[in-house]
């Protein structure tokens, strides 16, 4: 699944990585790494992923706390971990003042990620109602245009 998701998310994650003082990002689904943009090896990213999942499970073990965000400060770098649904976004950044901005941007990104993952895991059913919404191009009416179109598309050149 990771191979089919990563091309569509990589560009969005790269843009998010260039926001503020971000040094690296890691996008995960459940306990699987989808995209690793961290500045260190894969095994270290996997260890960070497992540690954060274990920390979340520890706090939720009593049943009354569901932690959705972790923020840790180390010497020279901060780690922001955002859980949403089955996705996890880990962000390394250097300025503490940017954490609120990065949190909002990360949560927005994760909402879109959840929609993509759900669409890939549960594709639209192939039934009569979904076939009526779309029409294969090979089955167009006699004039070759879809029923909603009034004719061929007029292209307007940039230079007149």
PDB file of C-alpha atoms in Angstrom, residues 32-122:
ATOM      1  CA  UNK A  32       4.346   1.349   8.892  1.00  0.00           C
ATOM      2  CA  UNK A  33       6.492   4.149   7.477  1.00  0.00           C
ATOM      3  CA  UNK A  34       5.030   5.689   4.318  1.00  0.00           C
ATOM      4  CA  UNK A  35       7.474   8.551   3.725  1.00  0.00           C
ATOM      5  CA  UNK A  36      10.747   9.153   5.567  1.00  0.00           C
ATOM      6  CA  UNK A  37      12.172  12.658   5.210  1.00  0.00           C
ATOM      7  CA  UNK A  38      14.153  12.517   8.453  1.00  0.00           C
ATOM      8  CA  UNK A  39      17.878  13.295   8.365  1.00  0.00           C
ATOM      9  CA  UNK A  40      18.868   9.853   9.658  1.00  0.00           C
ATOM     10  CA  UNK A  41      18.690   6.162   8.805  1.00  0.00           C
ATOM     11  CA  UNK A  42      15.554   4.082   8.331  1.00  0.00           C
ATOM     12  CA  UNK A  43      16.098   1.947  11.440  1.00  0.00           C
ATOM     13  CA  UNK A  44      16.247   5.079  13.619  1.00  0.00           C
ATOM     14  CA  UNK A  45      13.000   6.322  12.082  1.00  0.00           C
ATOM     15  CA  UNK A  46      11.367   2.964  12.815  1.00  0.00           C
ATOM     16  CA  UNK A  47      12.586   3.114  16.408  1.00  0.00           C
ATOM     17  CA  UNK A  48      11.146   6.631  16.802  1.00  0.00           C
ATOM     18  CA  UNK A  49       7.841   5.454  15.333  1.00  0.00           C
ATOM     19  CA  UNK A  50       7.621   2.467  17.679  1.00  0.00           C
ATOM     20  CA  UNK A  51       8.556   4.599  20.707  1.00  0.00           C
ATOM     21  CA  UNK A  52       5.817   7.123  20.001  1.00  0.00           C
ATOM     22  CA  UNK A  53       3.203   4.403  19.507  1.00  0.00           C
ATOM     23  CA  UNK A  54       4.314   2.789  22.766  1.00  0.00           C
ATOM     24  CA  UNK A  55       4.092   6.144  24.586  1.00  0.00           C
ATOM     25  CA  UNK A  56       0.593   6.701  23.262  1.00  0.00           C
ATOM     26  CA  UNK A  57      -0.449   3.197  24.312  1.00  0.00           C
ATOM     27  CA  UNK A  58       1.027   3.797  27.774  1.00  0.00           C
ATOM     28  CA  UNK A  59      -1.052   6.933  28.346  1.00  0.00           C
ATOM     29  CA  UNK A  60      -4.185   5.285  26.942  1.00  0.00           C
ATOM     30  CA  UNK A  61      -3.763   2.132  29.070  1.00  0.00           C
ATOM     31  CA  UNK A  62      -5.937   3.583  31.848  1.00  0.00           C
ATOM     32  CA  UNK A  63      -8.713   4.102  29.333  1.00  0.00           C
ATOM     33  CA  UNK A  64      -9.370   7.750  30.136  1.00  0.00           C
ATOM     34  CA  UNK A  65      -6.680   9.546  28.076  1.00  0.00           C
ATOM     35  CA  UNK A  66      -6.230   9.437  24.332  1.00  0.00           C
ATOM     36  CA  UNK A  67      -3.146  11.457  23.494  1.00  0.00           C
ATOM     37  CA  UNK A  68      -3.229  12.990  20.033  1.00  0.00           C
ATOM     38  CA  UNK A  69      -0.134  15.201  20.214  1.00  0.00           C
ATOM     39  CA  UNK A  70       3.324  14.837  21.715  1.00  0.00           C
ATOM     40  CA  UNK A  71       5.870  17.639  21.777  1.00  0.00           C
ATOM     41  CA  UNK A  72       9.366  16.994  23.078  1.00  0.00           C
ATOM     42  CA  UNK A  73      12.259  19.416  23.402  1.00  0.00           C
ATOM     43  CA  UNK A  74      15.862  18.334  23.078  1.00  0.00           C
ATOM     44  CA  UNK A  75      19.060  20.324  22.790  1.00  0.00           C
ATOM     45  CA  UNK A  76      18.730  22.192  19.503  1.00  0.00           C
ATOM     46  CA  UNK A  77      15.680  20.339  18.145  1.00  0.00           C
ATOM     47  CA  UNK A  78      12.018  19.745  18.960  1.00  0.00           C
ATOM     48  CA  UNK A  79       9.887  16.739  18.023  1.00  0.00           C
ATOM     49  CA  UNK A  80       6.197  17.212  17.276  1.00  0.00           C
ATOM     50  CA  UNK A  81       4.171  14.012  16.853  1.00  0.00           C
ATOM     51  CA  UNK A  82       0.575  14.272  15.619  1.00  0.00           C
ATOM     52  CA  UNK A  83      -1.766  11.281  15.681  1.00  0.00           C
ATOM     53  CA  UNK A  84      -4.979  11.388  13.682  1.00  0.00           C
ATOM     54  CA  UNK A  85      -6.951   8.277  12.913  1.00  0.00           C
ATOM     55  CA  UNK A  86      -4.444   5.639  11.876  1.00  0.00           C
ATOM     56  CA  UNK A  87      -1.888   8.164  10.618  1.00  0.00           C
ATOM     57  CA  UNK A  88       1.047   9.697  12.447  1.00  0.00           C
ATOM     58  CA  UNK A  89       3.089  12.712  11.368  1.00  0.00           C
ATOM     59  CA  UNK A  90       6.411  13.345  13.105  1.00  0.00           C
ATOM     60  CA  UNK A  91       8.085  16.711  12.599  1.00  0.00           C
ATOM     61  CA  UNK A  92      11.571  17.768  13.702  1.00  0.00           C
ATOM     62  CA  UNK A  93      11.953  21.548  14.002  1.00  0.00           C
ATOM     63  CA  UNK A  94      14.339  24.014  15.643  1.00  0.00           C
ATOM     64  CA  UNK A  95      12.200  27.000  16.732  1.00  0.00           C
ATOM     65  CA  UNK A  96       9.798  26.452  19.625  1.00  0.00           C
ATOM     66  CA  UNK A  97       7.703  29.466  18.616  1.00  0.00           C
ATOM     67  CA  UNK A  98       6.559  27.694  15.434  1.00  0.00           C
ATOM     68  CA  UNK A  99       4.961  24.710  17.136  1.00  0.00           C
ATOM     69  CA  UNK A 100       1.382  26.034  16.945  1.00  0.00           C
ATOM     70  CA  UNK A 101       1.694  26.784  13.234  1.00  0.00           C
ATOM     71  CA  UNK A 102       3.280  23.380  12.537  1.00  0.00           C
ATOM     72  CA  UNK A 103       0.579  21.639  14.570  1.00  0.00           C
ATOM     73  CA  UNK A 104      -2.254  23.282  12.601  1.00  0.00           C
ATOM     74  CA  UNK A 105      -0.556  22.645   9.257  1.00  0.00           C
ATOM     75  CA  UNK A 106       0.203  19.039  10.241  1.00  0.00           C
ATOM     76  CA  UNK A 107      -3.365  18.321  11.337  1.00  0.00           C
ATOM     77  CA  UNK A 108      -4.715  19.712   8.067  1.00  0.00           C
ATOM     78  CA  UNK A 109      -2.268  17.530   6.159  1.00  0.00           C
ATOM     79  CA  UNK A 110      -3.307  14.469   8.205  1.00  0.00           C
ATOM     80  CA  UNK A 111      -6.999  15.062   7.501  1.00  0.00           C
ATOM     81  CA  UNK A 112      -6.240  14.926   3.782  1.00  0.00           C
ATOM     82  CA  UNK A 113      -4.004  11.896   4.310  1.00  0.00           C
ATOM     83  CA  UNK A 114      -6.796  10.035   6.108  1.00  0.00           C
ATOM     84  CA  UNK A 115      -9.119  10.683   3.164  1.00  0.00           C
ATOM     85  CA  UNK A 116      -6.568   9.309   0.706  1.00  0.00           C
ATOM     86  CA  UNK A 117      -5.811   6.237   2.804  1.00  0.00           C
ATOM     87  CA  UNK A 118      -9.513   5.541   3.269  1.00  0.00           C
ATOM     88  CA  UNK A 119     -10.157   5.897  -0.468  1.00  0.00           C
ATOM     89  CA  UNK A 120      -7.350   3.437  -1.228  1.00  0.00           C
ATOM     90  CA  UNK A 121      -8.462   0.929   1.404  1.00  0.00           C
ATOM     91  CA  UNK A 122     -12.175   1.182   0.594  1.00  0.00           C
TER      92      UNK A 122
END
